[in-house]
mmCIF file of C-alpha atoms and ligand atoms in Angstrom:
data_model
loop_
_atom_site.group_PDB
_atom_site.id
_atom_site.type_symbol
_atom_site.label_atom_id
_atom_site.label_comp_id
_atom_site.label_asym_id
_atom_site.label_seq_id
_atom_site.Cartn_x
_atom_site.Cartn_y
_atom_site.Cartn_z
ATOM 1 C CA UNK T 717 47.439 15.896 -24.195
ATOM 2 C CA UNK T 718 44.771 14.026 -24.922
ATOM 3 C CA UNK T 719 44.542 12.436 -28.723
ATOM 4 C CA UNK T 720 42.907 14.043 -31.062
ATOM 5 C CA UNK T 721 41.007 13.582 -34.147
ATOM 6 C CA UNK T 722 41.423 14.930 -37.178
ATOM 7 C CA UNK T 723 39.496 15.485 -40.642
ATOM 8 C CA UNK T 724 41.654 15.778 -43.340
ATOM 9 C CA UNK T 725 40.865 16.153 -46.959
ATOM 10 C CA UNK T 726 43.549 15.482 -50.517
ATOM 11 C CA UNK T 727 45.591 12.653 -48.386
ATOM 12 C CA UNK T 728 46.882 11.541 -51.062
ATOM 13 C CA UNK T 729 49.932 13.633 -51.644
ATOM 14 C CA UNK T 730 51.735 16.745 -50.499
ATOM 15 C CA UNK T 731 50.599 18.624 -47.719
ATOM 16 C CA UNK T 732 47.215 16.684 -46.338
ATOM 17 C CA UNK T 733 49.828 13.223 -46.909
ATOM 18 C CA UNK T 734 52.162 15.145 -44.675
ATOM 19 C CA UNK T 735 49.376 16.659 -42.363
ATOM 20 C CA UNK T 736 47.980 13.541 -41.853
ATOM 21 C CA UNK T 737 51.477 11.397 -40.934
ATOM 22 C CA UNK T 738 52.346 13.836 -38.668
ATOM 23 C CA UNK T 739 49.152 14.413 -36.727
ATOM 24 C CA UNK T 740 49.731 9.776 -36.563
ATOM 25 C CA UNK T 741 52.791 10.452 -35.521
ATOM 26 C CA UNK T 742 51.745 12.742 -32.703
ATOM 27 C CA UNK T 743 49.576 9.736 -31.457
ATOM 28 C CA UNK T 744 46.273 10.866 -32.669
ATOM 29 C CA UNK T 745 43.579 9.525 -35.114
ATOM 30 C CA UNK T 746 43.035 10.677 -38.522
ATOM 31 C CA UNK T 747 40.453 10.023 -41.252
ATOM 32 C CA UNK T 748 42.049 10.483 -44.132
ATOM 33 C CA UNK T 749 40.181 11.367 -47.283
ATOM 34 C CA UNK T 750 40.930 11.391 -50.772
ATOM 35 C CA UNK T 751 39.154 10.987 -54.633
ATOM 36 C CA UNK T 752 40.979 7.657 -54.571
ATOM 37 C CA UNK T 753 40.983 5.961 -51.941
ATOM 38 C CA UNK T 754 43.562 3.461 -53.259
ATOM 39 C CA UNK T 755 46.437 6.492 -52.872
ATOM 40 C CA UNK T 756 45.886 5.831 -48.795
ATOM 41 C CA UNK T 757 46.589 2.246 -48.584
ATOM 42 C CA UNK T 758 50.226 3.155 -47.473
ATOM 43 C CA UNK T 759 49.212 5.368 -44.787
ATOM 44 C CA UNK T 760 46.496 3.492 -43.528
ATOM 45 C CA UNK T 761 48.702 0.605 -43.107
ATOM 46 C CA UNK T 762 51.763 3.106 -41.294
ATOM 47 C CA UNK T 763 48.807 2.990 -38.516
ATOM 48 C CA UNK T 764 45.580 0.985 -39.231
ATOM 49 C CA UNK T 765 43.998 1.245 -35.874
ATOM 50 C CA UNK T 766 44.323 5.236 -35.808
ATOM 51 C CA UNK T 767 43.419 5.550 -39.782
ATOM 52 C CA UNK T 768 40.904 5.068 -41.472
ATOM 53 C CA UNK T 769 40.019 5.915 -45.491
ATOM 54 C CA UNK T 770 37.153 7.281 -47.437
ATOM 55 C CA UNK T 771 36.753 8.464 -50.754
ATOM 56 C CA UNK T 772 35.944 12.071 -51.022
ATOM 57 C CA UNK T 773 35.953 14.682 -54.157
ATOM 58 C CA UNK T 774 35.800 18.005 -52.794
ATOM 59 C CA UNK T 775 33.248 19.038 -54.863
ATOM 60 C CA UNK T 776 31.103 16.435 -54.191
ATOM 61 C CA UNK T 777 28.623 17.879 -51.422
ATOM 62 C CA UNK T 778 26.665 15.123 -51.022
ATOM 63 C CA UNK T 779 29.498 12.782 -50.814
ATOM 64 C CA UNK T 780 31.149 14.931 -48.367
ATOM 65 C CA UNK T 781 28.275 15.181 -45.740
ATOM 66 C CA UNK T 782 27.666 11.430 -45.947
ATOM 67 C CA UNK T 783 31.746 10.869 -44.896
ATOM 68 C CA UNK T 784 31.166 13.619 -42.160
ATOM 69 C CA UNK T 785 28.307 11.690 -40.936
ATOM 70 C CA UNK T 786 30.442 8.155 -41.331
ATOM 71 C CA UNK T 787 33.465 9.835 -39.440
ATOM 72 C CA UNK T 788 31.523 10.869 -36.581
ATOM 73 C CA UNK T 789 29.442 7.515 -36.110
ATOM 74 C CA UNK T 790 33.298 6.085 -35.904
ATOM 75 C CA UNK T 791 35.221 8.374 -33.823
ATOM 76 C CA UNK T 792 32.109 10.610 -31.774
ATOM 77 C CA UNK T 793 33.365 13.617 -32.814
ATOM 78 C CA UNK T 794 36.047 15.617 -34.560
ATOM 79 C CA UNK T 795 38.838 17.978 -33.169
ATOM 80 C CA UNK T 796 40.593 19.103 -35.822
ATOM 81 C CA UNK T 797 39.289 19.989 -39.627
ATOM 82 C CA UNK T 798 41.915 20.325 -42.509
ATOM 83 C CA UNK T 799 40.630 21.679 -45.456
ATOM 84 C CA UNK T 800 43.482 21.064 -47.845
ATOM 85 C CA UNK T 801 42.677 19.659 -51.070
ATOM 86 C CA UNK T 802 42.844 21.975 -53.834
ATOM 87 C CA UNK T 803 44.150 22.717 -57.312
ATOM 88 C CA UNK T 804 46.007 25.219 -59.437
ATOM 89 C CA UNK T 805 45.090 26.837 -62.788
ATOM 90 C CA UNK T 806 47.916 29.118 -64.457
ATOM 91 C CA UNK T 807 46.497 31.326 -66.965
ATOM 92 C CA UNK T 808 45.773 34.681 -67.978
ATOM 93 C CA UNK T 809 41.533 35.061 -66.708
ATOM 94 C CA UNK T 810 40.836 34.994 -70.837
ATOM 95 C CA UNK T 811 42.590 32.053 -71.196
ATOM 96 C CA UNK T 812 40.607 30.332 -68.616
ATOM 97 C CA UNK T 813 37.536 28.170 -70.383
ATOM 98 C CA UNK T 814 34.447 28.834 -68.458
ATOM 99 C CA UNK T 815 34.478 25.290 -67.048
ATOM 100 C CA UNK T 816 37.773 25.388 -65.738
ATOM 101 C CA UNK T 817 37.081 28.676 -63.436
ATOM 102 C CA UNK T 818 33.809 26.847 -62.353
ATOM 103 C CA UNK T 819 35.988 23.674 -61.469
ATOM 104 C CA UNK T 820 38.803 25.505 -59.569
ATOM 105 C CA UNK T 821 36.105 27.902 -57.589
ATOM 106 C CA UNK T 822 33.958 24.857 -56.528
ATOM 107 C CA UNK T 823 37.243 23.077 -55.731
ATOM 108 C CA UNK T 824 39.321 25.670 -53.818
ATOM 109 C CA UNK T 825 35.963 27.930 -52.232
ATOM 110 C CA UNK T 826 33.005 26.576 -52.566
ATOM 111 C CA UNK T 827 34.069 22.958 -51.778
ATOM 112 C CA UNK T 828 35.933 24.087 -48.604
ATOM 113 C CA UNK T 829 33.105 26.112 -47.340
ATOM 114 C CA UNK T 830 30.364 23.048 -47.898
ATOM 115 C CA UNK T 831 32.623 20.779 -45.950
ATOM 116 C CA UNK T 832 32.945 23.390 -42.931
ATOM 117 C CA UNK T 833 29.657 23.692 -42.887
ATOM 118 C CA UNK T 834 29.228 19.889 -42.522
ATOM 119 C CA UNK T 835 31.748 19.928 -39.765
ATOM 120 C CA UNK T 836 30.604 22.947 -38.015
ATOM 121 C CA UNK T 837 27.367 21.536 -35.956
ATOM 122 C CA UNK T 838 29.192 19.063 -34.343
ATOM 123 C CA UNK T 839 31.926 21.115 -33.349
ATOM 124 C CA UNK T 840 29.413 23.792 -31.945
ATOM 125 C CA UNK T 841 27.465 20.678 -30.167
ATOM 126 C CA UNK T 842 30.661 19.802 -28.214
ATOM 127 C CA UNK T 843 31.812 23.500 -28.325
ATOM 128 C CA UNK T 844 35.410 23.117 -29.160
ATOM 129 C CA UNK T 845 37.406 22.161 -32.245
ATOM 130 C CA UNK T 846 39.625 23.598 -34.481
ATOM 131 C CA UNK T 847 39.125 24.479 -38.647
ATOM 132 C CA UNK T 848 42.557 24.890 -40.654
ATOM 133 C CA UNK T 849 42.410 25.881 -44.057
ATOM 134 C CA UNK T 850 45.024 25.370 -46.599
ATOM 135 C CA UNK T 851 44.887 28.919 -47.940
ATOM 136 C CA UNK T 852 48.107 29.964 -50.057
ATOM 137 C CA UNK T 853 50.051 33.158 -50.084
ATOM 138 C CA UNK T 854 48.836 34.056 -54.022
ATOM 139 C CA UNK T 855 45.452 34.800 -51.606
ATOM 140 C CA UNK T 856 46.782 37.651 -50.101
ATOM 141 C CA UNK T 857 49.249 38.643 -52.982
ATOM 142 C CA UNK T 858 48.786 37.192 -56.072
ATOM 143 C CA UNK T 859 50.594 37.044 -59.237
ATOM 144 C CA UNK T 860 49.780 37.113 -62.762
ATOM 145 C CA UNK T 861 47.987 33.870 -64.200
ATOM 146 C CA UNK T 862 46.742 33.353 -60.822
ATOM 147 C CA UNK T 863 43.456 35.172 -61.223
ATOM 148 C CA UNK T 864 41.339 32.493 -60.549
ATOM 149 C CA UNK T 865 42.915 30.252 -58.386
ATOM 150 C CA UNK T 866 44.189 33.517 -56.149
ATOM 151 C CA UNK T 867 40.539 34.322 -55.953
ATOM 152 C CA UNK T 868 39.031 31.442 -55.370
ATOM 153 C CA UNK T 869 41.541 31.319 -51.960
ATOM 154 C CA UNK T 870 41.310 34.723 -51.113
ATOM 155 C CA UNK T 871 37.480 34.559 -51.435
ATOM 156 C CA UNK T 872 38.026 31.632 -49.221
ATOM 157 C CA UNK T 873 39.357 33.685 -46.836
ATOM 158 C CA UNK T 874 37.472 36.502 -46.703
ATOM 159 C CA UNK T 875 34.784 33.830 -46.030
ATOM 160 C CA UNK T 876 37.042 32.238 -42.896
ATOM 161 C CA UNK T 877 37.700 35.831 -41.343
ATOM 162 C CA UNK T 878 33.981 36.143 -41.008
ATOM 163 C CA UNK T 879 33.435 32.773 -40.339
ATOM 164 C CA UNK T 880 36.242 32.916 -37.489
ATOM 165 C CA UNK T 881 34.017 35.148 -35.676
ATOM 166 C CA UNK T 882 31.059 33.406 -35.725
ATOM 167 C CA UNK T 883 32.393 30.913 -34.275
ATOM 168 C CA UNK T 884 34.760 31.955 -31.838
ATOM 169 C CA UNK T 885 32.134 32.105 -29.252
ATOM 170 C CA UNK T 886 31.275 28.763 -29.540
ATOM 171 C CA UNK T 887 34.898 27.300 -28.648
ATOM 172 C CA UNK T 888 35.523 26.960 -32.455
ATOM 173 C CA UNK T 889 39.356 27.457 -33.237
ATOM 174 C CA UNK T 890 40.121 29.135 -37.102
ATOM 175 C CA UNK T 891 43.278 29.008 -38.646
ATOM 176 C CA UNK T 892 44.071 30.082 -42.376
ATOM 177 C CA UNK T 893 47.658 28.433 -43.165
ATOM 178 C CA UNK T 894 49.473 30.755 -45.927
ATOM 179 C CA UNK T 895 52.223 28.164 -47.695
ATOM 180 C CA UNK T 896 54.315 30.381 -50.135
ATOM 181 C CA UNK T 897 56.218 27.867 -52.820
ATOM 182 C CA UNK T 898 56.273 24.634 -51.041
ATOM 183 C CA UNK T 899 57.996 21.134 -52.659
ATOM 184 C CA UNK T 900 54.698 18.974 -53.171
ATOM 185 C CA UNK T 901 53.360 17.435 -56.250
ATOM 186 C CA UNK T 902 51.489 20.968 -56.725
ATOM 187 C CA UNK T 903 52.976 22.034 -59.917
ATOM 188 C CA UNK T 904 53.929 18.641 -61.612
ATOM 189 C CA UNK T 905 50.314 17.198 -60.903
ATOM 190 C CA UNK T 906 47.369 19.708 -59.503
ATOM 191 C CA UNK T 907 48.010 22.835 -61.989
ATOM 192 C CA UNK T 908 46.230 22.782 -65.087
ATOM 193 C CA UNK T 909 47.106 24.924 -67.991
ATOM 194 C CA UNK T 910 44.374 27.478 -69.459
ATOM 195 C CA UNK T 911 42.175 26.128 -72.152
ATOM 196 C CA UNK T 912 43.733 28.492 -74.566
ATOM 197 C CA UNK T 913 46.918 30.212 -75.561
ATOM 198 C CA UNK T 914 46.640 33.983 -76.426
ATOM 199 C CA UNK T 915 50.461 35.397 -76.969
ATOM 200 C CA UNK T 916 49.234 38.883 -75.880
ATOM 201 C CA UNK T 917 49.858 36.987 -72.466
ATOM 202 C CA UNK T 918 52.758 35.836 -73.140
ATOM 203 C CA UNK T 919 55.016 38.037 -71.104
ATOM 204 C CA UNK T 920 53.027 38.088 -68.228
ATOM 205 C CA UNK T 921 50.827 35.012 -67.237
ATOM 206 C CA UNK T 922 52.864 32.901 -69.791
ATOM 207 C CA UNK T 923 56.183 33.849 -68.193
ATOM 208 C CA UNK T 924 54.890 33.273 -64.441
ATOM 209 C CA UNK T 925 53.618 29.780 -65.853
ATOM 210 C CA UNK T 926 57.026 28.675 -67.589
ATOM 211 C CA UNK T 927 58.936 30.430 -63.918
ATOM 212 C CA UNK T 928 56.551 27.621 -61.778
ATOM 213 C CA UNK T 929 57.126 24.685 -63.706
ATOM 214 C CA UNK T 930 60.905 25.698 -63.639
ATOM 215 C CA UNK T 931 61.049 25.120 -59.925
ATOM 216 C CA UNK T 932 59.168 22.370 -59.986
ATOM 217 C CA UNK T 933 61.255 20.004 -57.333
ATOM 218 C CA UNK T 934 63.007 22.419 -56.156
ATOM 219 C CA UNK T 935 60.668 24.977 -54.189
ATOM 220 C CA UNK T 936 61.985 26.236 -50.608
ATOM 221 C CA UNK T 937 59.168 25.146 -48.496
ATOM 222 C CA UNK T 938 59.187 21.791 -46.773
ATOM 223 C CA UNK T 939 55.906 19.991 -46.452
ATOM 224 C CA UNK T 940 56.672 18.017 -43.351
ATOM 225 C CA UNK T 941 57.866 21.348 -41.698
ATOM 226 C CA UNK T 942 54.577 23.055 -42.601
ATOM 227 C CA UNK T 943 53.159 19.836 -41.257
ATOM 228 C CA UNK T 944 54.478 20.047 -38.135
ATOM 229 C CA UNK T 945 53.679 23.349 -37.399
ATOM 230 C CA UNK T 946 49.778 22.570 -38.220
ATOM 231 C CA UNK T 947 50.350 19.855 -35.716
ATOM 232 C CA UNK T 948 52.048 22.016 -33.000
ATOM 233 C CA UNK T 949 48.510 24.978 -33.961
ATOM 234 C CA UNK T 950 46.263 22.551 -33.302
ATOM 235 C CA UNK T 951 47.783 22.158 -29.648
ATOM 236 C CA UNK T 952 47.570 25.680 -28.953
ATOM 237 C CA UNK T 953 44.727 27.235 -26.994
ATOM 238 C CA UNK T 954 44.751 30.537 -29.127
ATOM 239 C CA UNK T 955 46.269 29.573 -32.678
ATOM 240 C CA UNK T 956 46.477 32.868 -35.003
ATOM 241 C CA UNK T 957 43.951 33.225 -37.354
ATOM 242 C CA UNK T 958 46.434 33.545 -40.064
ATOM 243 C CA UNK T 959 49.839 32.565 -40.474
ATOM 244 C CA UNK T 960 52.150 32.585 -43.530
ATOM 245 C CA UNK T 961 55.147 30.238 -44.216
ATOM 246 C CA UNK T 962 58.354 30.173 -45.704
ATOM 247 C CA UNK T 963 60.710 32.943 -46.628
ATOM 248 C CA UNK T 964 59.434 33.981 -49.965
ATOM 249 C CA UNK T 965 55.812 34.365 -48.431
ATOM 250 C CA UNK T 966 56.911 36.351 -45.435
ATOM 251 C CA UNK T 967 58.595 38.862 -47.483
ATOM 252 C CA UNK T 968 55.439 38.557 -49.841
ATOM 253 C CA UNK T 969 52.619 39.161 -47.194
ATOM 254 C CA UNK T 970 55.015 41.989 -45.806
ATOM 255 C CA UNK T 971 55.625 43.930 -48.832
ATOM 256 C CA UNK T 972 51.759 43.276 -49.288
ATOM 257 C CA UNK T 973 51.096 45.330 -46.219
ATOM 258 C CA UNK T 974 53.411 48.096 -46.529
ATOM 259 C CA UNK T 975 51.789 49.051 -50.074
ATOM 260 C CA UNK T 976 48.449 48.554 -49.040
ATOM 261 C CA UNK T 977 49.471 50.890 -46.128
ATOM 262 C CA UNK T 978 50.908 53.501 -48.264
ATOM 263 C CA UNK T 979 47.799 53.308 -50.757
ATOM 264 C CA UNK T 980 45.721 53.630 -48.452
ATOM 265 C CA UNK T 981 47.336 56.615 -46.986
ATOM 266 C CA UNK T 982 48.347 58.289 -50.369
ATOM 267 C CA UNK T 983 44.424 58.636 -51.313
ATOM 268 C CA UNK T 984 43.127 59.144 -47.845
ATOM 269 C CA UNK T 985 42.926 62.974 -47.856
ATOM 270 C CA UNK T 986 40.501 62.278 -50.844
ATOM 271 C CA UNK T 987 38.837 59.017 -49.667
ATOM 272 C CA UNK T 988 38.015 59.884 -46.334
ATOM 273 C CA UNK T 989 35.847 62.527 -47.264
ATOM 274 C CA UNK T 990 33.269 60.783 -49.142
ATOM 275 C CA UNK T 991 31.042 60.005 -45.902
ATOM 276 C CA UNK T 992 28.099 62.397 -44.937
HETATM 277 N N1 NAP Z 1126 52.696 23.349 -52.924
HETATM 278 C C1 NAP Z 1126 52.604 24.650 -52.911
HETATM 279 O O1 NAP Z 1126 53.528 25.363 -53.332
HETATM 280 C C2 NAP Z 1126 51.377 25.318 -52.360
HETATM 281 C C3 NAP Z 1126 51.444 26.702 -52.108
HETATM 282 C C4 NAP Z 1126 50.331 27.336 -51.590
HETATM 283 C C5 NAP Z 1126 49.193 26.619 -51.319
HETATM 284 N N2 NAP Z 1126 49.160 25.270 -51.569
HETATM 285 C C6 NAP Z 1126 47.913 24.558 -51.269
HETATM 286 O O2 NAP Z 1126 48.213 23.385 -50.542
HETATM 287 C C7 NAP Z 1126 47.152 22.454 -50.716
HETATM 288 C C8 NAP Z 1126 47.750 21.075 -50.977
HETATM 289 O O3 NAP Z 1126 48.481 21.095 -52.183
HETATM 290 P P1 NAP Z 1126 49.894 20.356 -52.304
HETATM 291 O O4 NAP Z 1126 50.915 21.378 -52.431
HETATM 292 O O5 NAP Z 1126 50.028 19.338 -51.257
HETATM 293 O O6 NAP Z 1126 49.747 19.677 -53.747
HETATM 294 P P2 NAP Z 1126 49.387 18.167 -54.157
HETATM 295 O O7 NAP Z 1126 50.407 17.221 -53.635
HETATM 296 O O8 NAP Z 1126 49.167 18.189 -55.624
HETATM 297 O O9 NAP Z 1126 48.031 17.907 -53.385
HETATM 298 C C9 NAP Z 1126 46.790 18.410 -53.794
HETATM 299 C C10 NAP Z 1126 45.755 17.527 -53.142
HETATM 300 O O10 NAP Z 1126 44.447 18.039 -53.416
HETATM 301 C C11 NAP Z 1126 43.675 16.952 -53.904
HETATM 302 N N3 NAP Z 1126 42.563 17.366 -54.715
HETATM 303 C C12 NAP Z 1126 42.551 18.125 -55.837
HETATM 304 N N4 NAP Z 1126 41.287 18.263 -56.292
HETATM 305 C C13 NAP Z 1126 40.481 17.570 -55.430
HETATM 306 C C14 NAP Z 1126 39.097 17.328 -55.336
HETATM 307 N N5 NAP Z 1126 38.228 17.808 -56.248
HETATM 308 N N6 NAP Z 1126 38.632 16.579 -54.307
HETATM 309 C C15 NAP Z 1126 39.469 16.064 -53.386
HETATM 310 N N7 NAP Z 1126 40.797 16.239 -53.434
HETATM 311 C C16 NAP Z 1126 41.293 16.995 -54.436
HETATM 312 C C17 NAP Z 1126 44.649 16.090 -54.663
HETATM 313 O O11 NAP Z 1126 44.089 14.818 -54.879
HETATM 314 P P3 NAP Z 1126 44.378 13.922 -56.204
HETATM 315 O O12 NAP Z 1126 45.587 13.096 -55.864
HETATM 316 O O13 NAP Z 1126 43.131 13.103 -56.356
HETATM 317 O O14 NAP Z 1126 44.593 14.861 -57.343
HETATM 318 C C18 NAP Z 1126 45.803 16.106 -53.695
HETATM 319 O O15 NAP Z 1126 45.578 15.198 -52.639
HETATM 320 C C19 NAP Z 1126 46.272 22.988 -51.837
HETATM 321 O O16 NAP Z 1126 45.105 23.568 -51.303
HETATM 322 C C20 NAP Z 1126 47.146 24.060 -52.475
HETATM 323 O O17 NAP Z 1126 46.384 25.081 -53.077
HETATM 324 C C21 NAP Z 1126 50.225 24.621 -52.078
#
């Protein structure tokens, strides 16, 4: 197959680190992006003549379209899109200050969406690439003291699902990529506490928080396994939109469905008939 290249944002650890040394690995080209660009230095050497670094803050639109524009004056073009920085915030929603839910939204939706949309015309000029987005399972079913960051990746991919079809037409390839609890620097580094303590939350959001940083080191998912399988998507001609991985998200996303089934059909001899 011919080499690709590939877009990857939050290089510096964890999953995009992983991403992008196995996408080298394969033999293809990466520009690797990250706040500090310092944190690449290792991974640009691995491979200098395949990667190359910029600094890029997520929520930094500006910043972002200007590295788009740099990446494709290098390399032409761009096959393959990971949206993949993000961050965590455990806390019950009141605990949340009203700068850290405007922080985690522009970092885990709105900062992903500007940076597809910078990618986007010249994929659709070449009509073909692909767009995978780090998505987590808490998007599709969440738990307590994940209000925020849950919805900021479910909005995320409500967003993609529409997006997906715009785009499919134009030779554009979507993927949403589901990790359940996967052993990065995730906990120990990228998820803040709330702003505030209120005990009422204790049991709920508080326990959830003090369960996470319990497992800390020792989640089930392997990066570089979720890594490779990104690698092995972006090969295929007709990647699923979604996929979840892991275990403890497959039983998750499952157990999702069959409730949401059985809602659904519990209320639906007094739903259904609300329509003229
Ligand atoms: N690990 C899990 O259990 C898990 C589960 C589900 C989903 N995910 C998702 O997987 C993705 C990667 O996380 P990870 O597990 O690999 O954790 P990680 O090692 O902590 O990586 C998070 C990455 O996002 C970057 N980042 C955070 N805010 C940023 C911003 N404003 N601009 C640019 N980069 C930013 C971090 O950069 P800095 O080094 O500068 O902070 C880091 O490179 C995230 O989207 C996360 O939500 C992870």
């Amino acid at each position: 197959m011919t080499p690709q290249v590939w877009f990857i944002t939050g290089c510096s650890s964890g999953l995009g680190r992983a991403v992008a040394q196995a996408a080298l690995a394969a033999g293809d080209t990466v520009v690797a992006t990250a706040r500090d660009p310092r944190t690449l230095d290792a991974l640009v050497a691995s491979a200098p003549d395949r990667c190359r670094p910029y600094a890029l803050d997520i929520t930094n639109t500006q910043q972002m379209r200007d590295v788009v524009q740099r990446a494709l004056g290098v390399h032409g073009h761009i096959d393959v899109l990971v949206s993949n920085a993000g961050a965590g915030l455990i806390a019950a929603l009141e605990e949340c200050s009203d700068e850290q839910i405007a922080r985690n939204i522009a970092t885990n939706l709105t900062g992903p969406l500007q940076l597809i949309r910078a990618v986007l015309p010249a994929m659709r000029a070449r009509r073909s690439g692909h767009v995978i987005v780090i998505s987590a399972i808490a998007a599709l079913s969440n738990h307590e003291g994940f209000s925020v960051y849950g919805g900021a990746k479910a909005g995320l991919e409500a967003a993609m699902e529409a997006v997906a079809v715009e785009v499919k037409p134009l030779g554009i390839r979507t993927t949403l990529v589901l990790p359940g609890p996967t052993r990065t620097d995730f906990i120990s580094k990228s998820l803040e506490a709330g702003a505030m303590t209120i005990p009422d939350y204790a049991p709920t959001s508080g326990k959830f928080g003090t369960f996470l940083r319990s497992i800390s080191g020792k989640q089930t998912g392997s990066a570089e396994k979720v890594a490779s399988l990104i690698v092995e998507l972006s090969r295929e001609a007709t990647p699923p939109l979604r996929i979840v991985t892991g275990k403890y998200a497959t039983q998750r996303a499952k157990a999702k469905l069959r409730t949401l089934t059985a809602e659904i059909e519990a209320w639906e001899s007094r739903a259904m008939p609300t329509d003229f």
